[in-house]
Amino acid sequence: MALSSSHRVTMNDGNTIPVLGLGTYGPRSVPKSEGEMATKVAIEAGYRHIDGAFLYENEKEVGQAIQAKIADGTVTREEIFYTGKLWNTYHRPELVRPALEETLKNLQLDYIDLYIIHTPMSFKPGKEKIPMDENNKVISDSVDLRDTWEAMEKCKDAGLVKSIGVSNFNRRQLEMILNKPGLKYKPVCNQGRSKFSPCPRRPSAGSHC
C-alpha cells in the first residue's frame, strides 16, 4: 500500500514532495536492467518519489519502469514524483532547457516534478560528462550560477518542471541565488548526499530558502 498523502512535505512553492524516495544511482557494474526492475518493485511497494539524474545514465530504464507501472494501473502519472538533475556540463543558460528536454525524452514524460542543479561546479560542455585535460584534471567552465538559475526559472514557466532547486550548495552559493536581482522563484531544496532538505515556506523556520 502506498504511503498516504500525509507522508509528504510542503515546499516553499506550495507543491508537496513524498518524504520517502527511491534513489536510482547504481555502479556501472550493475546492469541497467536492474535499475528498471528496482524501480518497478519500489513503485509496487508504495514508493512514489523516484530520484534520478542524467549522470546516472539510466534515465531510459527508469522511465520504462514508470511507464510500465502507469500502463498496468499501479499508479497514475500524478501520483509519481520524479526528481531530475541538471549535470555540470549543462550549466550554460542556453543548455539548461535542452538538457531538461533530453531527460524528459528519456523518461517519456511531459514534465518532471522537481529539477535541481546537481552540483554548483561547472564543467566544459561536451559529450564527456567529466571532461579531463592532458594532466588528468577536470576542465571547468566559467558560468554564473545566477544565469543558470534564471534558465531553470524559464523551464518552470514553460511547464516542463513544477519545482526547481539545488544540490550540494554551500551557504555562499545559495545566498548568491537568493540575493539575485529579479529572482522569480526561490530554490525549494538543497539536496545533499545524506539528506534531502526541503526549504520551508516560512523564513522563520531557519532556512535560507
Short mmCIF file of N, CA and C in Angstrom, two decimals, residues 143-208:
data_model
loop_
_atom_site.label_atom_id
_atom_site.label_comp_id
_atom_site.label_asym_id
_atom_site.label_seq_id
_atom_site.Cartn_x
_atom_site.Cartn_y
_atom_site.Cartn_z
N VAL A 143 30.84 29.86 -15.49
CA VAL A 143 29.41 30.14 -15.62
C VAL A 143 28.90 30.78 -14.34
N ASP A 144 28.13 31.83 -14.48
CA ASP A 144 27.49 32.47 -13.33
C ASP A 144 26.25 31.65 -12.98
N LEU A 145 26.23 31.06 -11.82
CA LEU A 145 25.10 30.21 -11.42
C LEU A 145 23.78 30.97 -11.37
N ARG A 146 23.85 32.27 -11.25
CA ARG A 146 22.62 33.06 -11.28
C ARG A 146 21.98 33.01 -12.66
N ASP A 147 22.82 32.94 -13.70
CA ASP A 147 22.31 32.81 -15.06
C ASP A 147 21.72 31.42 -15.28
N THR A 148 22.38 30.42 -14.70
CA THR A 148 21.86 29.06 -14.77
C THR A 148 20.49 29.00 -14.11
N TRP A 149 20.38 29.63 -12.95
CA TRP A 149 19.12 29.62 -12.22
C TRP A 149 18.00 30.31 -13.00
N GLU A 150 18.33 31.39 -13.66
CA GLU A 150 17.33 32.10 -14.45
C GLU A 150 16.80 31.19 -15.56
N ALA A 151 17.68 30.39 -16.15
CA ALA A 151 17.26 29.44 -17.18
C ALA A 151 16.37 28.34 -16.58
N MET A 152 16.66 27.96 -15.34
CA MET A 152 15.81 26.98 -14.64
C MET A 152 14.41 27.57 -14.42
N GLU A 153 14.36 28.84 -14.06
CA GLU A 153 13.07 29.51 -13.85
C GLU A 153 12.24 29.50 -15.13
N LYS A 154 12.90 29.69 -16.26
CA LYS A 154 12.20 29.69 -17.54
C LYS A 154 11.62 28.31 -17.85
N CYS A 155 12.32 27.27 -17.45
CA CYS A 155 11.82 25.91 -17.64
C CYS A 155 10.56 25.69 -16.82
N LYS A 156 10.54 26.25 -15.62
CA LYS A 156 9.34 26.16 -14.78
C LYS A 156 8.19 26.92 -15.42
N ASP A 157 8.47 28.10 -15.92
CA ASP A 157 7.43 28.90 -16.57
C ASP A 157 6.88 28.20 -17.81
N ALA A 158 7.72 27.41 -18.47
CA ALA A 158 7.31 26.70 -19.68
C ALA A 158 6.51 25.44 -19.38
N GLY A 159 6.39 25.09 -18.09
CA GLY A 159 5.62 23.92 -17.71
C GLY A 159 6.37 22.61 -17.84
N LEU A 160 7.68 22.68 -18.02
CA LEU A 160 8.48 21.46 -18.16
C LEU A 160 8.83 20.86 -16.81
N VAL A 161 8.73 21.66 -15.77
CA VAL A 161 9.03 21.20 -14.40
C VAL A 161 8.15 21.99 -13.44
N LYS A 162 7.73 21.34 -12.35
CA LYS A 162 6.85 22.00 -11.40
C LYS A 162 7.61 22.77 -10.32
N SER A 163 8.74 22.21 -9.89
CA SER A 163 9.54 22.85 -8.84
C SER A 163 11.00 22.80 -9.22
N ILE A 164 11.77 23.76 -8.74
CA ILE A 164 13.20 23.79 -9.05
C ILE A 164 13.99 24.01 -7.77
N GLY A 165 15.18 23.41 -7.73
CA GLY A 165 16.01 23.52 -6.54
C GLY A 165 17.48 23.34 -6.85
N VAL A 166 18.28 23.15 -5.81
CA VAL A 166 19.72 22.98 -5.96
C VAL A 166 20.18 21.79 -5.14
N SER A 167 21.45 21.46 -5.30
CA SER A 167 22.02 20.32 -4.58
C SER A 167 23.49 20.59 -4.30
N ASN A 168 23.93 20.22 -3.11
CA ASN A 168 25.34 20.34 -2.74
C ASN A 168 25.85 21.78 -2.72
N PHE A 169 24.97 22.76 -2.54
CA PHE A 169 25.38 24.16 -2.48
C PHE A 169 25.79 24.52 -1.05
N ASN A 170 26.82 25.35 -0.93
CA ASN A 170 27.16 25.86 0.39
C ASN A 170 26.38 27.15 0.63
N ARG A 171 26.55 27.72 1.81
CA ARG A 171 25.78 28.92 2.18
C ARG A 171 26.01 30.06 1.20
N ARG A 172 27.27 30.31 0.84
CA ARG A 172 27.58 31.42 -0.07
C ARG A 172 26.90 31.24 -1.41
N GLN A 173 26.97 30.03 -1.95
CA GLN A 173 26.38 29.76 -3.26
C GLN A 173 24.87 29.89 -3.22
N LEU A 174 24.28 29.44 -2.13
CA LEU A 174 22.83 29.53 -2.00
C LEU A 174 22.39 30.98 -1.87
N GLU A 175 23.13 31.75 -1.09
CA GLU A 175 22.78 33.16 -0.91
C GLU A 175 22.94 33.94 -2.21
N MET A 176 23.88 33.51 -3.05
CA MET A 176 24.07 34.17 -4.34
C MET A 176 22.80 34.06 -5.18
N ILE A 177 22.15 32.89 -5.12
CA ILE A 177 20.90 32.70 -5.84
C ILE A 177 19.79 33.52 -5.19
N LEU A 178 19.69 33.43 -3.87
CA LEU A 178 18.61 34.10 -3.16
C LEU A 178 18.68 35.61 -3.26
N ASN A 179 19.88 36.15 -3.40
CA ASN A 179 20.05 37.60 -3.49
C ASN A 179 20.12 38.09 -4.93
N LYS A 180 19.84 37.21 -5.87
CA LYS A 180 19.89 37.56 -7.28
C LYS A 180 18.82 38.61 -7.61
N PRO A 181 19.22 39.72 -8.25
CA PRO A 181 18.23 40.73 -8.65
C PRO A 181 17.19 40.10 -9.59
N GLY A 182 15.94 40.37 -9.34
CA GLY A 182 14.90 39.84 -10.21
C GLY A 182 14.57 38.38 -9.98
N LEU A 183 15.00 37.83 -8.84
CA LEU A 183 14.71 36.42 -8.54
C LEU A 183 13.21 36.17 -8.62
N LYS A 184 12.83 35.15 -9.39
CA LYS A 184 11.41 34.85 -9.56
C LYS A 184 10.96 33.71 -8.66
N TYR A 185 11.81 32.67 -8.56
CA TYR A 185 11.47 31.51 -7.73
C TYR A 185 12.65 31.15 -6.84
N LYS A 186 12.39 30.97 -5.57
CA LYS A 186 13.43 30.51 -4.66
C LYS A 186 13.63 29.00 -4.84
N PRO A 187 14.84 28.48 -4.59
CA PRO A 187 15.04 27.03 -4.61
C PRO A 187 14.13 26.38 -3.56
N VAL A 188 13.51 25.27 -3.93
CA VAL A 188 12.65 24.59 -2.96
C VAL A 188 13.44 23.64 -2.07
N CYS A 189 14.71 23.40 -2.43
CA CYS A 189 15.51 22.45 -1.64
C CYS A 189 16.98 22.67 -1.91
N ASN A 190 17.79 22.11 -1.04
CA ASN A 190 19.23 22.00 -1.24
C ASN A 190 19.58 20.56 -0.89
N GLN A 191 19.53 19.72 -1.89
CA GLN A 191 19.72 18.29 -1.67
C GLN A 191 21.19 17.97 -1.44
N GLY A 192 21.45 17.08 -0.47
CA GLY A 192 22.81 16.64 -0.20
C GLY A 192 22.93 15.15 -0.33
N ARG A 193 24.13 14.62 -0.15
CA ARG A 193 24.35 13.19 -0.30
C ARG A 193 23.61 12.37 0.73
N SER A 194 23.52 12.89 1.95
CA SER A 194 22.95 12.08 3.03
C SER A 194 21.53 12.46 3.40
N LYS A 195 21.06 13.60 2.88
CA LYS A 195 19.71 14.00 3.26
C LYS A 195 19.12 14.93 2.23
N PHE A 196 17.81 15.02 2.26
CA PHE A 196 17.08 15.94 1.39
C PHE A 196 16.50 17.02 2.28
N SER A 197 16.87 18.25 2.02
CA SER A 197 16.46 19.35 2.90
C SER A 197 15.46 20.25 2.20
N PRO A 198 14.16 20.02 2.42
CA PRO A 198 13.17 20.91 1.82
C PRO A 198 13.27 22.28 2.47
N CYS A 199 13.03 23.31 1.69
CA CYS A 199 13.06 24.66 2.23
C CYS A 199 11.65 25.05 2.65
N PRO A 200 11.42 25.33 3.92
CA PRO A 200 10.09 25.66 4.43
C PRO A 200 9.52 26.91 3.78
N ARG A 201 8.21 27.05 3.90
CA ARG A 201 7.54 28.21 3.33
C ARG A 201 7.76 29.44 4.20
N ARG A 202 8.04 29.25 5.49
CA ARG A 202 8.21 30.37 6.40
C ARG A 202 9.69 30.62 6.68
N PRO A 203 10.22 31.82 6.36
CA PRO A 203 11.63 32.13 6.61
C PRO A 203 12.03 31.90 8.05
N SER A 204 11.10 32.06 8.99
CA SER A 204 11.41 31.91 10.41
C SER A 204 11.75 30.48 10.78
N ALA A 205 11.53 29.55 9.85
CA ALA A 205 11.81 28.14 10.13
C ALA A 205 13.30 27.85 10.13
N GLY A 206 14.12 28.87 9.85
CA GLY A 206 15.56 28.69 9.95
C GLY A 206 16.23 28.26 8.67
N SER A 207 15.56 28.42 7.56
CA SER A 207 16.15 28.03 6.28
C SER A 207 16.41 29.27 5.44
N HIS A 208 17.40 29.16 4.57
CA HIS A 208 17.68 30.27 3.67
C HIS A 208 16.75 30.27 2.47
#
